mmCIF file with all atom_site columns, C-alpha atoms in Angstrom:
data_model
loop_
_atom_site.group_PDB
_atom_site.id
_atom_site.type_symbol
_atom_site.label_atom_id
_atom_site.label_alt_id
_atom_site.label_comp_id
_atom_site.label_asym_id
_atom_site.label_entity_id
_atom_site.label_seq_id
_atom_site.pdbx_PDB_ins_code
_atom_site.Cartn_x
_atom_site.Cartn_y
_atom_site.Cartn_z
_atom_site.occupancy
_atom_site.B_iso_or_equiv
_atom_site.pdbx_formal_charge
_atom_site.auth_seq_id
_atom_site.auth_comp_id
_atom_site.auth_asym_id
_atom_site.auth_atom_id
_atom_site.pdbx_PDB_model_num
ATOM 1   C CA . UNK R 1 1   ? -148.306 48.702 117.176 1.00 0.00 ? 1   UNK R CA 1
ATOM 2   C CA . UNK R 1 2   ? -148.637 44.656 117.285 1.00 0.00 ? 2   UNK R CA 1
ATOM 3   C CA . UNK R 1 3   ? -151.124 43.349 119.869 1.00 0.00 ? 3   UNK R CA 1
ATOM 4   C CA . UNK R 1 4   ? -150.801 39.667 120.644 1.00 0.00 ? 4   UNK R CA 1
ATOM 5   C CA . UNK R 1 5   ? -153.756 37.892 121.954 1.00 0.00 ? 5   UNK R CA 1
ATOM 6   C CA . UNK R 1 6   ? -154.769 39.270 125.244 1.00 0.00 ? 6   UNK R CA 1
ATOM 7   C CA . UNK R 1 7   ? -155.622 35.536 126.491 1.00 0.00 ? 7   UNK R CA 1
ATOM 8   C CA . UNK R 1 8   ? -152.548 34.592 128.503 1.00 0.00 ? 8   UNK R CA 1
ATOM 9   C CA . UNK R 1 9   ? -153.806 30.922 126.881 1.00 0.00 ? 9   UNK R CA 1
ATOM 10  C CA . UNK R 1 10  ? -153.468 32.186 123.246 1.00 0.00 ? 10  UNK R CA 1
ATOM 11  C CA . UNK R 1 11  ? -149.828 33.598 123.848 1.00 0.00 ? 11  UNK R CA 1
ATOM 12  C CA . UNK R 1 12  ? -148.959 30.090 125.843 1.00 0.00 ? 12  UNK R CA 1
ATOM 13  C CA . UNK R 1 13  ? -150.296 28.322 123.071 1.00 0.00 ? 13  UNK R CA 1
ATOM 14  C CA . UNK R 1 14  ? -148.358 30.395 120.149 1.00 0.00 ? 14  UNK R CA 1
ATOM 15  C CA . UNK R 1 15  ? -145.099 30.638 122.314 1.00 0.00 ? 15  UNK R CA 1
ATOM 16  C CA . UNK R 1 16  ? -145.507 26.973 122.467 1.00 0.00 ? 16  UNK R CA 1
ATOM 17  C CA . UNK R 1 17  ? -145.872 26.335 118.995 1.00 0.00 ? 17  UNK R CA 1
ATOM 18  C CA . UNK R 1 18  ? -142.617 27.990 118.266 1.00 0.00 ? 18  UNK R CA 1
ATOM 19  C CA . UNK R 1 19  ? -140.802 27.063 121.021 1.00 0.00 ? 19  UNK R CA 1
ATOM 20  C CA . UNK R 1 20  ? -140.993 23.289 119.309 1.00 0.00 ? 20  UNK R CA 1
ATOM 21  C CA . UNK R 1 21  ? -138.851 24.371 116.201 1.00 0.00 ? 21  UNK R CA 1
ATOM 22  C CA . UNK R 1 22  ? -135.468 25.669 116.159 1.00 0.00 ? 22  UNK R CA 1
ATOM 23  C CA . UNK R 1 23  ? -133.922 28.437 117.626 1.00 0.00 ? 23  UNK R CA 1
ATOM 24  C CA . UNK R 1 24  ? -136.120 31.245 117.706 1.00 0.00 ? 24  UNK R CA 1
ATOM 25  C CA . UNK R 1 25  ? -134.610 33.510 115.500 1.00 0.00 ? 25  UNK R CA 1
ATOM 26  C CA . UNK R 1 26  ? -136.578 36.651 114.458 1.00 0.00 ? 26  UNK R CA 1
ATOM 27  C CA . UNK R 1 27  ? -136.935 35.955 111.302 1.00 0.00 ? 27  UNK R CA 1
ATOM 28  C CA . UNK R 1 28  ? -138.254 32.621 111.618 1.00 0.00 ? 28  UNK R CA 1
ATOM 29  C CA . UNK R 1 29  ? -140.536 33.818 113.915 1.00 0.00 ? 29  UNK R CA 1
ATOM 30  C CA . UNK R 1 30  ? -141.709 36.701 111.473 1.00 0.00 ? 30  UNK R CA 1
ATOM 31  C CA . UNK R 1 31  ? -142.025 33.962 108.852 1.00 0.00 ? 31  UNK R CA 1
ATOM 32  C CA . UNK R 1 32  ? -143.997 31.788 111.313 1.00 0.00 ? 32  UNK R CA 1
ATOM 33  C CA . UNK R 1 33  ? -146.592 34.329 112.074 1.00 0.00 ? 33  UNK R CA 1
ATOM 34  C CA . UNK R 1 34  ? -146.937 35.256 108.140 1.00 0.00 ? 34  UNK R CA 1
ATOM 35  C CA . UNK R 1 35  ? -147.638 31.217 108.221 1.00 0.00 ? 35  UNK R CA 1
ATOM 36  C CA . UNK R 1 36  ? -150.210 31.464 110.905 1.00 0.00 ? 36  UNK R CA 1
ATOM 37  C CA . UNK R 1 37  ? -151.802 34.334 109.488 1.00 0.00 ? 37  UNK R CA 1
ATOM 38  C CA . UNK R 1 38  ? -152.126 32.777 105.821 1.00 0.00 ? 38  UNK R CA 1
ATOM 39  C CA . UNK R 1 39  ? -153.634 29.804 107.476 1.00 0.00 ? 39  UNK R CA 1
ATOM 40  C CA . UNK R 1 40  ? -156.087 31.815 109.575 1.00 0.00 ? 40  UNK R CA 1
ATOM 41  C CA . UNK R 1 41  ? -154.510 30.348 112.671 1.00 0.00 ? 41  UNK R CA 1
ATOM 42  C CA . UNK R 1 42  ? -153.168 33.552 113.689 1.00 0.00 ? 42  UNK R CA 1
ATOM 43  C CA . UNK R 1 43  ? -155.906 36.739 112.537 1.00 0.00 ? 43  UNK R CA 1
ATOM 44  C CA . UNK R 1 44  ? -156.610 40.383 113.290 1.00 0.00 ? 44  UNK R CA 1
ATOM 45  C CA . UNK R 1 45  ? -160.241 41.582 114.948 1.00 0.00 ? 45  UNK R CA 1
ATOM 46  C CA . UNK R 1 46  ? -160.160 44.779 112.309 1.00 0.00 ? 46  UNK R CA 1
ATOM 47  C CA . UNK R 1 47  ? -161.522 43.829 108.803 1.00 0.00 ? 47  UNK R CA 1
ATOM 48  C CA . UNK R 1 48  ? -158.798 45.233 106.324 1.00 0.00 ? 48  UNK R CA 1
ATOM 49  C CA . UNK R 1 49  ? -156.206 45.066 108.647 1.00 0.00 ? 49  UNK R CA 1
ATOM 50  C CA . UNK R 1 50  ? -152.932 43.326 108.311 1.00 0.00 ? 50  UNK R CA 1
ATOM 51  C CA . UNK R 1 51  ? -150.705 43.784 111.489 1.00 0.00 ? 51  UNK R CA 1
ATOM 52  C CA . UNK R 1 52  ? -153.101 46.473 113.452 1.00 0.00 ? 52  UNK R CA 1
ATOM 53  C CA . UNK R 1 53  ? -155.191 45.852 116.017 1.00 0.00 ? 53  UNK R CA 1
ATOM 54  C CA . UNK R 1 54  ? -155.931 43.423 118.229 1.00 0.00 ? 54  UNK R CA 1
ATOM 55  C CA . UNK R 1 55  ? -154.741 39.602 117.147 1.00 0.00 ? 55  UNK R CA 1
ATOM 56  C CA . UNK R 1 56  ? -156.528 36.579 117.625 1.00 0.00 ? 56  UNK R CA 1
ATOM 57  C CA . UNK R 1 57  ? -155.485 33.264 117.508 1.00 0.00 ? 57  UNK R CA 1
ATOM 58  C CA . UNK R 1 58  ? -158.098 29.871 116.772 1.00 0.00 ? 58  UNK R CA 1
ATOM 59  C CA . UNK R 1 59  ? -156.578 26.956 118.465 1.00 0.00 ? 59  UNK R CA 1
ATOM 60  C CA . UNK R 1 60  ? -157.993 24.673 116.580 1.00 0.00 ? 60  UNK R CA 1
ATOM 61  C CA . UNK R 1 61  ? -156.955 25.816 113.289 1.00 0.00 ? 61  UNK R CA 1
ATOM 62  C CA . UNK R 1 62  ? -153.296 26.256 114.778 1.00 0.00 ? 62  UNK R CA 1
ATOM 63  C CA . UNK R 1 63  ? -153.204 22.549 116.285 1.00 0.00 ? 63  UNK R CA 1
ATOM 64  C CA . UNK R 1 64  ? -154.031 21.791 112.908 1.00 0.00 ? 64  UNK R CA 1
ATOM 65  C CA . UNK R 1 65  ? -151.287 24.169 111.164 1.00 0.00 ? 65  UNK R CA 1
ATOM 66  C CA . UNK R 1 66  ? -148.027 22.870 110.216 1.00 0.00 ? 66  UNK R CA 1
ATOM 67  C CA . UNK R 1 67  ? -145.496 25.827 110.639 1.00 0.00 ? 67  UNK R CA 1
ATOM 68  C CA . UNK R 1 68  ? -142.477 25.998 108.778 1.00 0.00 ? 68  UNK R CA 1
ATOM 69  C CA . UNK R 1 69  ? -139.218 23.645 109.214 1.00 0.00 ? 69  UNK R CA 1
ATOM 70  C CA . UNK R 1 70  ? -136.927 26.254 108.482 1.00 0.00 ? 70  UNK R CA 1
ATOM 71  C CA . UNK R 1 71  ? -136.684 30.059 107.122 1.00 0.00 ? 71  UNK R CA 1
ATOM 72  C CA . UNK R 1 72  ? -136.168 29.132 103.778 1.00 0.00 ? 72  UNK R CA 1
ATOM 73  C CA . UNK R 1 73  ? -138.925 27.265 103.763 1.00 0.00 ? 73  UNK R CA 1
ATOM 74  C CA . UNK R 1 74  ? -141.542 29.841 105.577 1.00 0.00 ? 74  UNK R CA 1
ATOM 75  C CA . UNK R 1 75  ? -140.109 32.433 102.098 1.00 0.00 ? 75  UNK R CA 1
ATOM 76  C CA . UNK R 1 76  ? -140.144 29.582 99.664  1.00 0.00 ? 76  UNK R CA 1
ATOM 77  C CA . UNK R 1 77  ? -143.774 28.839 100.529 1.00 0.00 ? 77  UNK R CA 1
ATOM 78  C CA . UNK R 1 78  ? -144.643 32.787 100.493 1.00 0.00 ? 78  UNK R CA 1
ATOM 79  C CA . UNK R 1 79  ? -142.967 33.136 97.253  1.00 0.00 ? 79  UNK R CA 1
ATOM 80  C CA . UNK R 1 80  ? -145.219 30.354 95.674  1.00 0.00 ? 80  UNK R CA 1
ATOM 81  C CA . UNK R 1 81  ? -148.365 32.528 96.316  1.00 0.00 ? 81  UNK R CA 1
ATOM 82  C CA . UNK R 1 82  ? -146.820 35.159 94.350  1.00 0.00 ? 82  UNK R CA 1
ATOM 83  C CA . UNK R 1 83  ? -147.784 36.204 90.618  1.00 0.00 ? 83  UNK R CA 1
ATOM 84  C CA . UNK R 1 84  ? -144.992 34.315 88.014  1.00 0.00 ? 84  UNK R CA 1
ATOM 85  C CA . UNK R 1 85  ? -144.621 37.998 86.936  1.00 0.00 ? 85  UNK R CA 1
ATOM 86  C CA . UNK R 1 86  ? -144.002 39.670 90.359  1.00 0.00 ? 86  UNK R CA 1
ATOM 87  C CA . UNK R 1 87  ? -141.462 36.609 90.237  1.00 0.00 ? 87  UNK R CA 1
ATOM 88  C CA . UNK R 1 88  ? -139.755 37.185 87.845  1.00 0.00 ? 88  UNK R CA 1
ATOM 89  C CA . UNK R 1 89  ? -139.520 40.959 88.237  1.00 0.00 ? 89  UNK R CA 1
ATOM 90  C CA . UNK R 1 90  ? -137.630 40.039 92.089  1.00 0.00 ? 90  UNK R CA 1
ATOM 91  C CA . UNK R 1 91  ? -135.239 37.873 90.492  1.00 0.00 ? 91  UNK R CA 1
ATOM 92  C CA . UNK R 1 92  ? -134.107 39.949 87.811  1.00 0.00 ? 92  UNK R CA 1
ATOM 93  C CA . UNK R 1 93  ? -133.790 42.392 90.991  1.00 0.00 ? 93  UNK R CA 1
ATOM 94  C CA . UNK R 1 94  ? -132.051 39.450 93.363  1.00 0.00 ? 94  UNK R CA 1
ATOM 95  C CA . UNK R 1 95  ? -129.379 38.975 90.386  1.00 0.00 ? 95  UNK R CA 1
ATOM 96  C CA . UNK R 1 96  ? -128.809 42.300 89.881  1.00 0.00 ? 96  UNK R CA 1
ATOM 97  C CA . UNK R 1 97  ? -127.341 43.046 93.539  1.00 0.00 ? 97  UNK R CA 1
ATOM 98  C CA . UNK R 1 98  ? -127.658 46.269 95.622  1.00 0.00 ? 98  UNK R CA 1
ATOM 99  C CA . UNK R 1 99  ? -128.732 48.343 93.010  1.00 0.00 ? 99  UNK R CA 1
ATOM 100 C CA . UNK R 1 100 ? -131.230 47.995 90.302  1.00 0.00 ? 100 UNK R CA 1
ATOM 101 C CA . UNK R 1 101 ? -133.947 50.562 89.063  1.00 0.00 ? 101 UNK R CA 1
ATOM 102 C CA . UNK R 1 102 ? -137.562 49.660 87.435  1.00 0.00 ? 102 UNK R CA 1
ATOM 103 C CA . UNK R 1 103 ? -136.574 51.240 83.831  1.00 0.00 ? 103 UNK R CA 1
ATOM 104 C CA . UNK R 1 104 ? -133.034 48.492 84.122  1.00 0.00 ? 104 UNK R CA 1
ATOM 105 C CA . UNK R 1 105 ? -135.845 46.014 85.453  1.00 0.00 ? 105 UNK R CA 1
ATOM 106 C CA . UNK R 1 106 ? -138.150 47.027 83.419  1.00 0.00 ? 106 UNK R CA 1
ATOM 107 C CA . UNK R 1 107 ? -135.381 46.974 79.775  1.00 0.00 ? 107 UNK R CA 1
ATOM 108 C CA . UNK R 1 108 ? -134.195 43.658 80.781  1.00 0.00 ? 108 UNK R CA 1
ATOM 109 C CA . UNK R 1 109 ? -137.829 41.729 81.212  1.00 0.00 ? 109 UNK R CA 1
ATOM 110 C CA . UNK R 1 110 ? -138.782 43.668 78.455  1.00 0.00 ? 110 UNK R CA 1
ATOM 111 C CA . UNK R 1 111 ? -141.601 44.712 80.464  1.00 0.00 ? 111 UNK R CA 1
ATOM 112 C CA . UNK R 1 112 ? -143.318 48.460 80.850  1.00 0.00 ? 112 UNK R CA 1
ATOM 113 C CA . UNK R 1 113 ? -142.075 49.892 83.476  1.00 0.00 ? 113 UNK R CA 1
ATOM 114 C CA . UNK R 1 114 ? -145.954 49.998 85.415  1.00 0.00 ? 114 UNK R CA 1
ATOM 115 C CA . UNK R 1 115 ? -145.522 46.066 85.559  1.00 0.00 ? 115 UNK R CA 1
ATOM 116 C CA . UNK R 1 116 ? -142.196 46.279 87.123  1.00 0.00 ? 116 UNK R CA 1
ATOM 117 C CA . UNK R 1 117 ? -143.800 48.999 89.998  1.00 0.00 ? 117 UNK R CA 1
ATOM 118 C CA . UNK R 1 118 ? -146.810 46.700 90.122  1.00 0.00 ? 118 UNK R CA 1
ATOM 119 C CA . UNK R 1 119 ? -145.034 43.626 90.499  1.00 0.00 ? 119 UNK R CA 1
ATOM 120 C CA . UNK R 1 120 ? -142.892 45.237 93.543  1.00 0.00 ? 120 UNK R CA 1
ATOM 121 C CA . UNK R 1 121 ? -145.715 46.972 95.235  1.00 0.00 ? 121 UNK R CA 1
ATOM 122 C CA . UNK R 1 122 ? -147.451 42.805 95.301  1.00 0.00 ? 122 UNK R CA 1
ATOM 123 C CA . UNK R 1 123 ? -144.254 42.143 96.705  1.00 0.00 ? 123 UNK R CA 1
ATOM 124 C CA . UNK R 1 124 ? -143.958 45.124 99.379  1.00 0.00 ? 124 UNK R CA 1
ATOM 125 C CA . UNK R 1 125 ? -147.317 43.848 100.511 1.00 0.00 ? 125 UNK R CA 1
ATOM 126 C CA . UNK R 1 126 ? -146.427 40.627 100.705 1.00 0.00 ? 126 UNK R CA 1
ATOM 127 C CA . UNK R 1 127 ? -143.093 41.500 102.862 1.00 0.00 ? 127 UNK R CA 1
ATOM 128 C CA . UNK R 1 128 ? -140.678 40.728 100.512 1.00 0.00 ? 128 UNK R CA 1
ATOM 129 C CA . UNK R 1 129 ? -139.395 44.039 99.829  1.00 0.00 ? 129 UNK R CA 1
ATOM 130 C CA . UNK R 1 130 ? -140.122 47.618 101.687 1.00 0.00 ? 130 UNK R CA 1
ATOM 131 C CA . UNK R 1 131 ? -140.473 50.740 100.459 1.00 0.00 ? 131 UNK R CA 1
ATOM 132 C CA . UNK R 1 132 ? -138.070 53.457 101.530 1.00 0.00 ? 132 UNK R CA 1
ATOM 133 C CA . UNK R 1 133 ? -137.296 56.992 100.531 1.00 0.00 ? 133 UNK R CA 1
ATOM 134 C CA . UNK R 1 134 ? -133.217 57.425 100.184 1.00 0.00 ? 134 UNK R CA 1
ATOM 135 C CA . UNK R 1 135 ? -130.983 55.120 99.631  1.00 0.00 ? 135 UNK R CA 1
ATOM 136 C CA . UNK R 1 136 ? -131.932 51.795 98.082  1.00 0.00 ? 136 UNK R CA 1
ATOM 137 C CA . UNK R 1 137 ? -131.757 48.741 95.944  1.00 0.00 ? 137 UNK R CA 1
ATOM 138 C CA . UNK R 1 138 ? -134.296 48.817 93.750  1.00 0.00 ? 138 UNK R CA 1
ATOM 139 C CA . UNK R 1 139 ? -135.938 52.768 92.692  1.00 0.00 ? 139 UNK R CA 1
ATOM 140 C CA . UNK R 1 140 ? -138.666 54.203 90.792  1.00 0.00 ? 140 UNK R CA 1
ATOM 141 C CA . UNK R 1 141 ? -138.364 57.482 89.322  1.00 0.00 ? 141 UNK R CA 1
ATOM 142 C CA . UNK R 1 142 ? -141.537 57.482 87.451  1.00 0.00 ? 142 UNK R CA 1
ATOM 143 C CA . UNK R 1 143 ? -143.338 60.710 87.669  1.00 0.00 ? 143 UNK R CA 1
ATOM 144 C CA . UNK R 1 144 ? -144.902 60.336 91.171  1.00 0.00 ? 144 UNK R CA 1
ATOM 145 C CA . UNK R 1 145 ? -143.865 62.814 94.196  1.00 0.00 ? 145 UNK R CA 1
ATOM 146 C CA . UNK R 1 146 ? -139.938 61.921 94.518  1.00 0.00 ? 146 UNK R CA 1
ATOM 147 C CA . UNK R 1 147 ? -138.038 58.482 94.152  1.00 0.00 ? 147 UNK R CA 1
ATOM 148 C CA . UNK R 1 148 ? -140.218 55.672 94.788  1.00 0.00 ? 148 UNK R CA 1
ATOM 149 C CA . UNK R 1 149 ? -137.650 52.781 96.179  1.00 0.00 ? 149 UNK R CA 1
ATOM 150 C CA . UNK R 1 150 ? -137.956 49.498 97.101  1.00 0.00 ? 150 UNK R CA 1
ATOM 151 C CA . UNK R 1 151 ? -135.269 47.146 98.890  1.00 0.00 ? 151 UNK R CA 1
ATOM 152 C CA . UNK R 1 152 ? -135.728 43.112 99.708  1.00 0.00 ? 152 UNK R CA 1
ATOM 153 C CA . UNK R 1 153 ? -136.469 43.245 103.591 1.00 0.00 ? 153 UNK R CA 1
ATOM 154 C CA . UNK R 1 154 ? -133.842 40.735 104.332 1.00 0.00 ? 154 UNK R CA 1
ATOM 155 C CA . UNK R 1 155 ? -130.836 39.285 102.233 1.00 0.00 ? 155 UNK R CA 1
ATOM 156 C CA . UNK R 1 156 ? -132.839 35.522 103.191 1.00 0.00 ? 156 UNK R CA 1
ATOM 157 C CA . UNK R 1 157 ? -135.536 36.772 100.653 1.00 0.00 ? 157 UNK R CA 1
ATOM 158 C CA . UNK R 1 158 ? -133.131 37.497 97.944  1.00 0.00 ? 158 UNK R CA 1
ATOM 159 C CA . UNK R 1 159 ? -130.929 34.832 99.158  1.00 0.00 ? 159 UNK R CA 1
ATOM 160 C CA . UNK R 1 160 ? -134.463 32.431 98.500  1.00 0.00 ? 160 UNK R CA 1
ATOM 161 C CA . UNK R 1 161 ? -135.585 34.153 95.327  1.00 0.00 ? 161 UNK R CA 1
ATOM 162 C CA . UNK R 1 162 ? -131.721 33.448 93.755  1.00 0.00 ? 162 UNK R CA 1
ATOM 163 C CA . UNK R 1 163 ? -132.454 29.933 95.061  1.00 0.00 ? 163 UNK R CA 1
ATOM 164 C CA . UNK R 1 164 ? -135.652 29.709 93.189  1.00 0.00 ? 164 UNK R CA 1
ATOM 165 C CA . UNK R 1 165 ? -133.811 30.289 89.965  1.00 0.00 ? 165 UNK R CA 1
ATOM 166 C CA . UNK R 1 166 ? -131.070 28.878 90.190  1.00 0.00 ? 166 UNK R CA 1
ATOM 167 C CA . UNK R 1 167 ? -132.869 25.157 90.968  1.00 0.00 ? 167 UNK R CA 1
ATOM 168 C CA . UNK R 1 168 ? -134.436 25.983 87.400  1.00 0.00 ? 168 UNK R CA 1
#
């Protein structure tokens, strides 16, 4: 479970923050918080934790924080802190559509198939894509305990991955 500062100041401060861009979708939000928490702005009191525990927020570090102008921007800048491989691996994925699996991937990078799992599990903790059990985009069946499958959390990141590649 997500606990936001506990200082009704911190919350003011964040709500504030956000309330100054556009319309607070949830996904810009989401994206704004994986801003705040790159930047240190935004951090959790539990070493090793991502999302768990309690969150604290610095103030001065988030006066000084510029948060994203838009959604696309938020991914674009996430997606430039990724590896060039685990890039490459999500937009042979984004251009495939609804349904690609690592050996496909993995054949048309001419990659081993490890890469292609290692490249989505950077992503999966990085947001960009979730791992699920059933039906999916993206699925490993590599010897581990059942399907291993992965699908892009939203159609914005594949939407900004495409984008990515097709600027190039």
């Amino acid at each position: 479970m997500l606990q936001m500062p506990a200082e009704s100041a911190d919350v003011a401060r964040l709500v504030a923050a956000l309330a100054l861009r556009r319309a607070l979708s949830p996904l810009y939000i989401e994206q704004s918080l994986w801003a705040l928490f790159a930047s240190g702005s935004l951090y959790v009191d539990e070493p090793g934790q991502r999302w768990q525990g309690q969150w604290k927020l610095d103030a001065e570090s988030l006066a000084q924080s510029a948060l994203p102008g838009s959604v696309r921007d938020a991914i674009g800048e996430r997606a430039s802190r990724l590896s060039a491989e685990t890039l490459r691996v999500l937009g042979a994925a984004a251009v495939s559509g609804k349904e690609s699996d690592v050996e496909v991937l993995a054949r048309a990078l001419e990659l081993d198939a490890d890469r292609v799992l290692t490249a989505l599990e950077q992503a999966g903790r990085t947001g960009f894509v979730v791992q699920e059990q059933g039906h999916s985009r993206l699925h490993v069946a590599d010897g581990r305990e059942g399907d291993i499958r992965y699908c892009f959390s939203h159609d914005r990141y594949r939407e900004s991955i495409l984008s990515r590649f097709d600027a190039n």
